[in-house]
PDB file of C-alpha atoms in Angstrom:
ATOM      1  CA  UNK A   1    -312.894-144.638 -10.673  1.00  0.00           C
ATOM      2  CA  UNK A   2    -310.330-142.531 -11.642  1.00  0.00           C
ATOM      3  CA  UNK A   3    -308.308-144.313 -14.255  1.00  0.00           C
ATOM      4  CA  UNK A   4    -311.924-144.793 -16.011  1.00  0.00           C
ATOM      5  CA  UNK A   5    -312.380-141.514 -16.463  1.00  0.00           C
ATOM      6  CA  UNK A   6    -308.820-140.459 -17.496  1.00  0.00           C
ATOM      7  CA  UNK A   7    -307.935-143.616 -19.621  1.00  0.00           C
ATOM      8  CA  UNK A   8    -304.739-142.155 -21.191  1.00  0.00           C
ATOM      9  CA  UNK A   9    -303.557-142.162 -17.138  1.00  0.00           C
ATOM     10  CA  UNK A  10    -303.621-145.628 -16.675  1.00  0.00           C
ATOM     11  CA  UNK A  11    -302.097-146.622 -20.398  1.00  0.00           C
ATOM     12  CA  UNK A  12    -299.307-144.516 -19.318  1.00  0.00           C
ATOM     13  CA  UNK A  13    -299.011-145.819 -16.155  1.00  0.00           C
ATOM     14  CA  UNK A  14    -298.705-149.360 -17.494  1.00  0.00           C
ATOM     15  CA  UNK A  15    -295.991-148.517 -20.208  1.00  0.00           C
ATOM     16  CA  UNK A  16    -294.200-146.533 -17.246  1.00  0.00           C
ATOM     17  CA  UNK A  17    -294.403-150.024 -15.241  1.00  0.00           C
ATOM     18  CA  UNK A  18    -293.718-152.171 -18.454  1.00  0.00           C
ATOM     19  CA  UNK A  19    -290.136-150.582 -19.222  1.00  0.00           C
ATOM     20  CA  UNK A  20    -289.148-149.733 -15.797  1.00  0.00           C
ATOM     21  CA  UNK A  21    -290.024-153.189 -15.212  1.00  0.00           C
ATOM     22  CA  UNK A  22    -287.786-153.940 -17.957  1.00  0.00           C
ATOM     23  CA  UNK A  23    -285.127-151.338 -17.209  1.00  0.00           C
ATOM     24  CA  UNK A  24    -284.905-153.135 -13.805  1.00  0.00           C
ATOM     25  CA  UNK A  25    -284.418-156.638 -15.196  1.00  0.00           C
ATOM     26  CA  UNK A  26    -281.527-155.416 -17.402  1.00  0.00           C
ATOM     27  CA  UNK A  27    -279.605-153.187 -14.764  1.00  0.00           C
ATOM     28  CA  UNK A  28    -280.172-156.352 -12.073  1.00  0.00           C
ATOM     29  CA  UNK A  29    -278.600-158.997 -14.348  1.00  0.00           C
ATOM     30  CA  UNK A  30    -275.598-157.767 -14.742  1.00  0.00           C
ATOM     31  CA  UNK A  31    -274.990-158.475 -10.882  1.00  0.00           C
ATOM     32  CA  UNK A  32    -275.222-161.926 -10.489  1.00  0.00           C
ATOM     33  CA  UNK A  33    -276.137-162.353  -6.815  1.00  0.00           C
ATOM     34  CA  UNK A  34    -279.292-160.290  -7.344  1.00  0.00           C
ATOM     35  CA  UNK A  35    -280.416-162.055 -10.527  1.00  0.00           C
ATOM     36  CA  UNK A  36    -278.883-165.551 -10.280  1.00  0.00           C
ATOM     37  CA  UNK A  37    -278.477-166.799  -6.919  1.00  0.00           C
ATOM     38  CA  UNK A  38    -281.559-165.852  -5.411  1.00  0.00           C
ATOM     39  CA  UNK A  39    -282.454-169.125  -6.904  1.00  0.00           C
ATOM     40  CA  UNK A  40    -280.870-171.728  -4.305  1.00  0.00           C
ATOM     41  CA  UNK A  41    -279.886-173.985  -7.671  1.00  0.00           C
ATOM     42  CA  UNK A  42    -277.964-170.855  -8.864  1.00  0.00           C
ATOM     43  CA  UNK A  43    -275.840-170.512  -6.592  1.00  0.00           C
ATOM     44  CA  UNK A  44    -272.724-172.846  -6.786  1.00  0.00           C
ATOM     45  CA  UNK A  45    -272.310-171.167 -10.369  1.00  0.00           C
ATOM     46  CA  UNK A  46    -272.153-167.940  -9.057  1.00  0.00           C
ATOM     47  CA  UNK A  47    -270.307-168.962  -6.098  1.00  0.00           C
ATOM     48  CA  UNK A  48    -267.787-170.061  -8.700  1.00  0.00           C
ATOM     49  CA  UNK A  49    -268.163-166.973 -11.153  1.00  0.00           C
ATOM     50  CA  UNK A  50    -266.763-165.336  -7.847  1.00  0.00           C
ATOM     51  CA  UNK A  51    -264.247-167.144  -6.677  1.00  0.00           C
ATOM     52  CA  UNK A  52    -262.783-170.150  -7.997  1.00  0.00           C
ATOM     53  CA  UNK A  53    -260.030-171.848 -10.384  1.00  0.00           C
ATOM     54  CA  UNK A  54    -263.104-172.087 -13.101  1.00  0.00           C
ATOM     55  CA  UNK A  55    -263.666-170.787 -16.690  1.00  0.00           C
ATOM     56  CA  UNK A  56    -266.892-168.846 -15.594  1.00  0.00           C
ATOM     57  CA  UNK A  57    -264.034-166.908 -12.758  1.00  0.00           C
ATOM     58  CA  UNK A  58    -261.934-165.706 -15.324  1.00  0.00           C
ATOM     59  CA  UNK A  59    -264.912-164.438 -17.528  1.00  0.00           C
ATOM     60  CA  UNK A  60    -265.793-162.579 -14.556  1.00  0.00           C
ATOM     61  CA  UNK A  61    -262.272-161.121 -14.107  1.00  0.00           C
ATOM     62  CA  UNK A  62    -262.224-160.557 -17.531  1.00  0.00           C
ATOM     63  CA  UNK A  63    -266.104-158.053 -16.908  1.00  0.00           C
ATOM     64  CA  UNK A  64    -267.262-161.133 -18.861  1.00  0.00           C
ATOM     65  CA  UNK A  65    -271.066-160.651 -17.162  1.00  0.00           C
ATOM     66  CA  UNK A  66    -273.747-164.277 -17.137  1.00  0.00           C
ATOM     67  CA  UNK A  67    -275.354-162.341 -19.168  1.00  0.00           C
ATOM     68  CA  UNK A  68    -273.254-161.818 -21.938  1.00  0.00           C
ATOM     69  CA  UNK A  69    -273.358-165.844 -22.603  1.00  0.00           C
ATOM     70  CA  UNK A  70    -276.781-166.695 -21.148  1.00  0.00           C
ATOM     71  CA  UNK A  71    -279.128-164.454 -22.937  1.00  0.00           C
ATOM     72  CA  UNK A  72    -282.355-163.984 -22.189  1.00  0.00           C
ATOM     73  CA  UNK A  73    -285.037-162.645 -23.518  1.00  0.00           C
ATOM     74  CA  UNK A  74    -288.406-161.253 -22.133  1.00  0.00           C
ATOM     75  CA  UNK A  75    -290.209-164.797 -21.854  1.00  0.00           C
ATOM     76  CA  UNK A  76    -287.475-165.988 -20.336  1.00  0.00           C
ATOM     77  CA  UNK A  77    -287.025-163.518 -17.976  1.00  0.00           C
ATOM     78  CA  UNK A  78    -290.895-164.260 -16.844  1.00  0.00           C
ATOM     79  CA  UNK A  79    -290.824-167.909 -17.251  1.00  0.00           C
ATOM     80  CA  UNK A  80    -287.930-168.110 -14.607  1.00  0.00           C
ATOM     81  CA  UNK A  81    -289.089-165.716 -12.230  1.00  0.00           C
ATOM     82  CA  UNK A  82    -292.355-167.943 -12.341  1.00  0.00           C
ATOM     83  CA  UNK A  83    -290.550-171.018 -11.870  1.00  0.00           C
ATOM     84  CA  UNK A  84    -288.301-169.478  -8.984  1.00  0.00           C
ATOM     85  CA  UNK A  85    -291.707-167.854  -6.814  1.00  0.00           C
ATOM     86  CA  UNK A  86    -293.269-171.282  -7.543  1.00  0.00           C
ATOM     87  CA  UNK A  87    -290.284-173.167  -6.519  1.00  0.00           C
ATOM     88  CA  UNK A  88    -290.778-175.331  -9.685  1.00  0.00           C
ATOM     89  CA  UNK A  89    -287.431-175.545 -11.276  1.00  0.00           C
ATOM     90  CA  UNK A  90    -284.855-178.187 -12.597  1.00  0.00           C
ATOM     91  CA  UNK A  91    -282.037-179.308  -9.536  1.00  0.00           C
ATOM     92  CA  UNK A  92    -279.674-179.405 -11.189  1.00  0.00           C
ATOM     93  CA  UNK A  93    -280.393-176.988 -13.798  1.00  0.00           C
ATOM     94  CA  UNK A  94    -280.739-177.783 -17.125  1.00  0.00           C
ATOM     95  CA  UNK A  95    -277.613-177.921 -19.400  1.00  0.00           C
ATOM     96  CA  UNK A  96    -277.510-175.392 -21.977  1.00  0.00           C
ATOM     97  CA  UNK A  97    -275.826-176.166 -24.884  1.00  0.00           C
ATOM     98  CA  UNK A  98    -273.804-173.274 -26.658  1.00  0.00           C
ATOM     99  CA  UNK A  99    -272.581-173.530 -30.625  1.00  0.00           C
ATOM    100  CA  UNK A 100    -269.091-172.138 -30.996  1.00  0.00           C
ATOM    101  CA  UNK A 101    -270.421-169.192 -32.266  1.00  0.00           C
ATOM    102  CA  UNK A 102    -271.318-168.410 -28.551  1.00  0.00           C
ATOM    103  CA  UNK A 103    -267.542-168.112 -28.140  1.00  0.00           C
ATOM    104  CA  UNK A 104    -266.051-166.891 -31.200  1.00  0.00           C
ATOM    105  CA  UNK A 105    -267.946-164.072 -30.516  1.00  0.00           C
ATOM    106  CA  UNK A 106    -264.970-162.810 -27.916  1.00  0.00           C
ATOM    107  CA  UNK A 107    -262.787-165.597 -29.280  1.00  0.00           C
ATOM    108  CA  UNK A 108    -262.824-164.412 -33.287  1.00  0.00           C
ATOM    109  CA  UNK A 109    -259.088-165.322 -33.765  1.00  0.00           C
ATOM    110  CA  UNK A 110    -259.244-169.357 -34.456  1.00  0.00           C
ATOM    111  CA  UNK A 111    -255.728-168.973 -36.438  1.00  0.00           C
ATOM    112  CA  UNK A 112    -254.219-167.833 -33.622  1.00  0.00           C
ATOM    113  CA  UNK A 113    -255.702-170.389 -30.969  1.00  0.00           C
ATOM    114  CA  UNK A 114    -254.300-172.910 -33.419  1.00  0.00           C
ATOM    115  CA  UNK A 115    -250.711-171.328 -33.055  1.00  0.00           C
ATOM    116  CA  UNK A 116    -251.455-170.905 -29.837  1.00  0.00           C
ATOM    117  CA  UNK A 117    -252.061-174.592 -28.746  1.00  0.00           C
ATOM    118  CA  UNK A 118    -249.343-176.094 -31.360  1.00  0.00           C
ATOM    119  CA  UNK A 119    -247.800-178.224 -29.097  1.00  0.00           C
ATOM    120  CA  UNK A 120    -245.749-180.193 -31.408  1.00  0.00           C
ATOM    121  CA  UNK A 121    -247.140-183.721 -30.663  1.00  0.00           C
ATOM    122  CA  UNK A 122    -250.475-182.861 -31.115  1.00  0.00           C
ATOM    123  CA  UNK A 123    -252.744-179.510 -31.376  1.00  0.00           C
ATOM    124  CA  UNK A 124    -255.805-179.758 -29.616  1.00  0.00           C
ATOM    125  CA  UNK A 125    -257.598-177.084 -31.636  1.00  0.00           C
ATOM    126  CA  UNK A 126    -256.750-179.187 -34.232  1.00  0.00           C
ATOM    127  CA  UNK A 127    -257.861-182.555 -33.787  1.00  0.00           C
ATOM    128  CA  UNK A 128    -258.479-185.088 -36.005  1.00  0.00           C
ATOM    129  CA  UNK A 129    -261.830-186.039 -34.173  1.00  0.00           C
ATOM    130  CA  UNK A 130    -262.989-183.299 -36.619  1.00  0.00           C
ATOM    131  CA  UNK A 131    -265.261-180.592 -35.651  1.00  0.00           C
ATOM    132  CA  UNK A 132    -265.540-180.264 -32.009  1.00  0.00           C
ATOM    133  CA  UNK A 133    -267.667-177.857 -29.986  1.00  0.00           C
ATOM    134  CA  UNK A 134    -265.246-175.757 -28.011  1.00  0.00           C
ATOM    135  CA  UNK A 135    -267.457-176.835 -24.823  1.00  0.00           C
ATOM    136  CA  UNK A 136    -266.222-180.129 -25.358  1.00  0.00           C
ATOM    137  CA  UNK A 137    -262.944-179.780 -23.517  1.00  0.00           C
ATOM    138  CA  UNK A 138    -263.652-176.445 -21.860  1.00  0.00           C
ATOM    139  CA  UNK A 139    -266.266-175.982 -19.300  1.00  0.00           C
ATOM    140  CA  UNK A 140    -267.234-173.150 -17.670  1.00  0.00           C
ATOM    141  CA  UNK A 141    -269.111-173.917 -13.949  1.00  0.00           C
ATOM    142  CA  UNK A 142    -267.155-177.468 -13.977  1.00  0.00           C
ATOM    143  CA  UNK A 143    -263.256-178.553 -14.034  1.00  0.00           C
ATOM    144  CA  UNK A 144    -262.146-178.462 -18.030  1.00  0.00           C
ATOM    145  CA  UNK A 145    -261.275-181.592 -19.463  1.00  0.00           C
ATOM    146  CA  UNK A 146    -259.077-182.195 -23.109  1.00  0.00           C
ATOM    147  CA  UNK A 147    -261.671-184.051 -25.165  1.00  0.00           C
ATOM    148  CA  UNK A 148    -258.027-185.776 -26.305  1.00  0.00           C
ATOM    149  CA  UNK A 149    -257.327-186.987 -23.104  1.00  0.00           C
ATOM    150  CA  UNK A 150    -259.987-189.960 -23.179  1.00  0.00           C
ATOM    151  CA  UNK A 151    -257.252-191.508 -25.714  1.00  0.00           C
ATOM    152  CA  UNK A 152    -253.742-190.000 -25.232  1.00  0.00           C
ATOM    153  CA  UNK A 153    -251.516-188.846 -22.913  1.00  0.00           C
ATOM    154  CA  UNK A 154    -249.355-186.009 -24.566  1.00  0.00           C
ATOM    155  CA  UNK A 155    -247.316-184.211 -22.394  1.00  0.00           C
ATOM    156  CA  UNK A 156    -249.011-180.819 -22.871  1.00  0.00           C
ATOM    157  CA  UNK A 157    -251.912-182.189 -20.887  1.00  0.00           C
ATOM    158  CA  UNK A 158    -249.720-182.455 -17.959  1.00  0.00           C
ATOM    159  CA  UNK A 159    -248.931-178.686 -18.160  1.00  0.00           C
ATOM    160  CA  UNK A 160    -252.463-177.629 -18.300  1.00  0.00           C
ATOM    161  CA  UNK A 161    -253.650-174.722 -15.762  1.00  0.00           C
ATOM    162  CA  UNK A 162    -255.274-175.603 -13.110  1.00  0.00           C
ATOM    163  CA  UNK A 163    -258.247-175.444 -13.265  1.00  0.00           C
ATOM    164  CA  UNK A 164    -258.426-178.305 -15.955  1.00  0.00           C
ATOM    165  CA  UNK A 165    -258.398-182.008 -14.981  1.00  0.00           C
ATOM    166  CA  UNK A 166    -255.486-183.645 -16.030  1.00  0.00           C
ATOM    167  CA  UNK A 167    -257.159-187.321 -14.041  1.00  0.00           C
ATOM    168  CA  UNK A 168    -257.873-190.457 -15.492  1.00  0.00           C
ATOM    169  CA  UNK A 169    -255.807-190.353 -18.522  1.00  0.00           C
ATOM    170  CA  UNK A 170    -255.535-193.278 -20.669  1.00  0.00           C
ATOM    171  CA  UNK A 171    -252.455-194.176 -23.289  1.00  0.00           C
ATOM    172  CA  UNK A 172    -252.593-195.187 -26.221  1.00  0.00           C
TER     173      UNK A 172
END
């Protein structure tokens, strides 16, 4: 009764809602255990982004947030929370696939990673499999692999940190 007779109440109560609402979504995803792992499927990644020998671990350490790779948008933001209070969702999720661009937006320096990774016998920024996408070799919720492992066995790839998998190497 009241909102019909003061309509201007309830249109500002609904833009009040609408932007907290969305105020709320972008404070809460920048923690990842209040917007991620809620979702049971979520949460070996940000088990990982916490505490492991990963890529998505040293992103964190570096205040690299999920967010700041995994952008979403306002339909996105509704079509997941629909799909996690239906309990209708993809296990395991569905693998996103990221251009370079996605990295070279931190990474901008491609000279130097060549440098960088000039390991004499071979460069794997460098390769003469041509244009690779960086996510390739380097993974960031699973153990990073050297696309150029599958063929060779330079000695570099024997040095690599630990968190890459230096298994299952073939020679050439």
């Amino acid at each position: 009764e009241f909102f019909k007779k003061k309509p201007l109440y309830l249109a500002a109560l609904l833009v009040i809602m609408f932007v907290g609402g969305n105020l709320a979504m972008v404070t809460v995803e920048k923690f990842p255990h209040l917007a991620c792992s809620p979702c049971h499927v979520m949460a070996p990644y940000v088990d990982a982004y916490d505490n492991s020998e990963l890529l998505s671990h040293a992103h964190a350490q570096a205040n690299v947030n999920c967010i700041d790779c995994h952008e979403n948008g306002i339909e996105d933001k509704i079509q997941e929370t629909v799909w996690y209070v239906t309990d209708d969702f993809d296990d395991p999720p569905y693998k996103r696939a990221f251009p370079n661009e996605m990295c070279t937006k931190c990474h901008s320096d491609i000279d130097a990673i060549v440098a960088k990774t000039d390991f004499g016998e071979a460069n794997p920024h460098n390769s003469h499999l041509g244009d690779l996408v960086c996510s390739d070799c380097h993974k960031m919720h699973n153990q990073s692999r050297a696309k150029c492992a599958d063929c060779h066995n330079f000695e570099f790839l024997q040095n690599l940190p630990a968190d890459w998998d230096k298994e299952a190497k073939k020679t050439k």
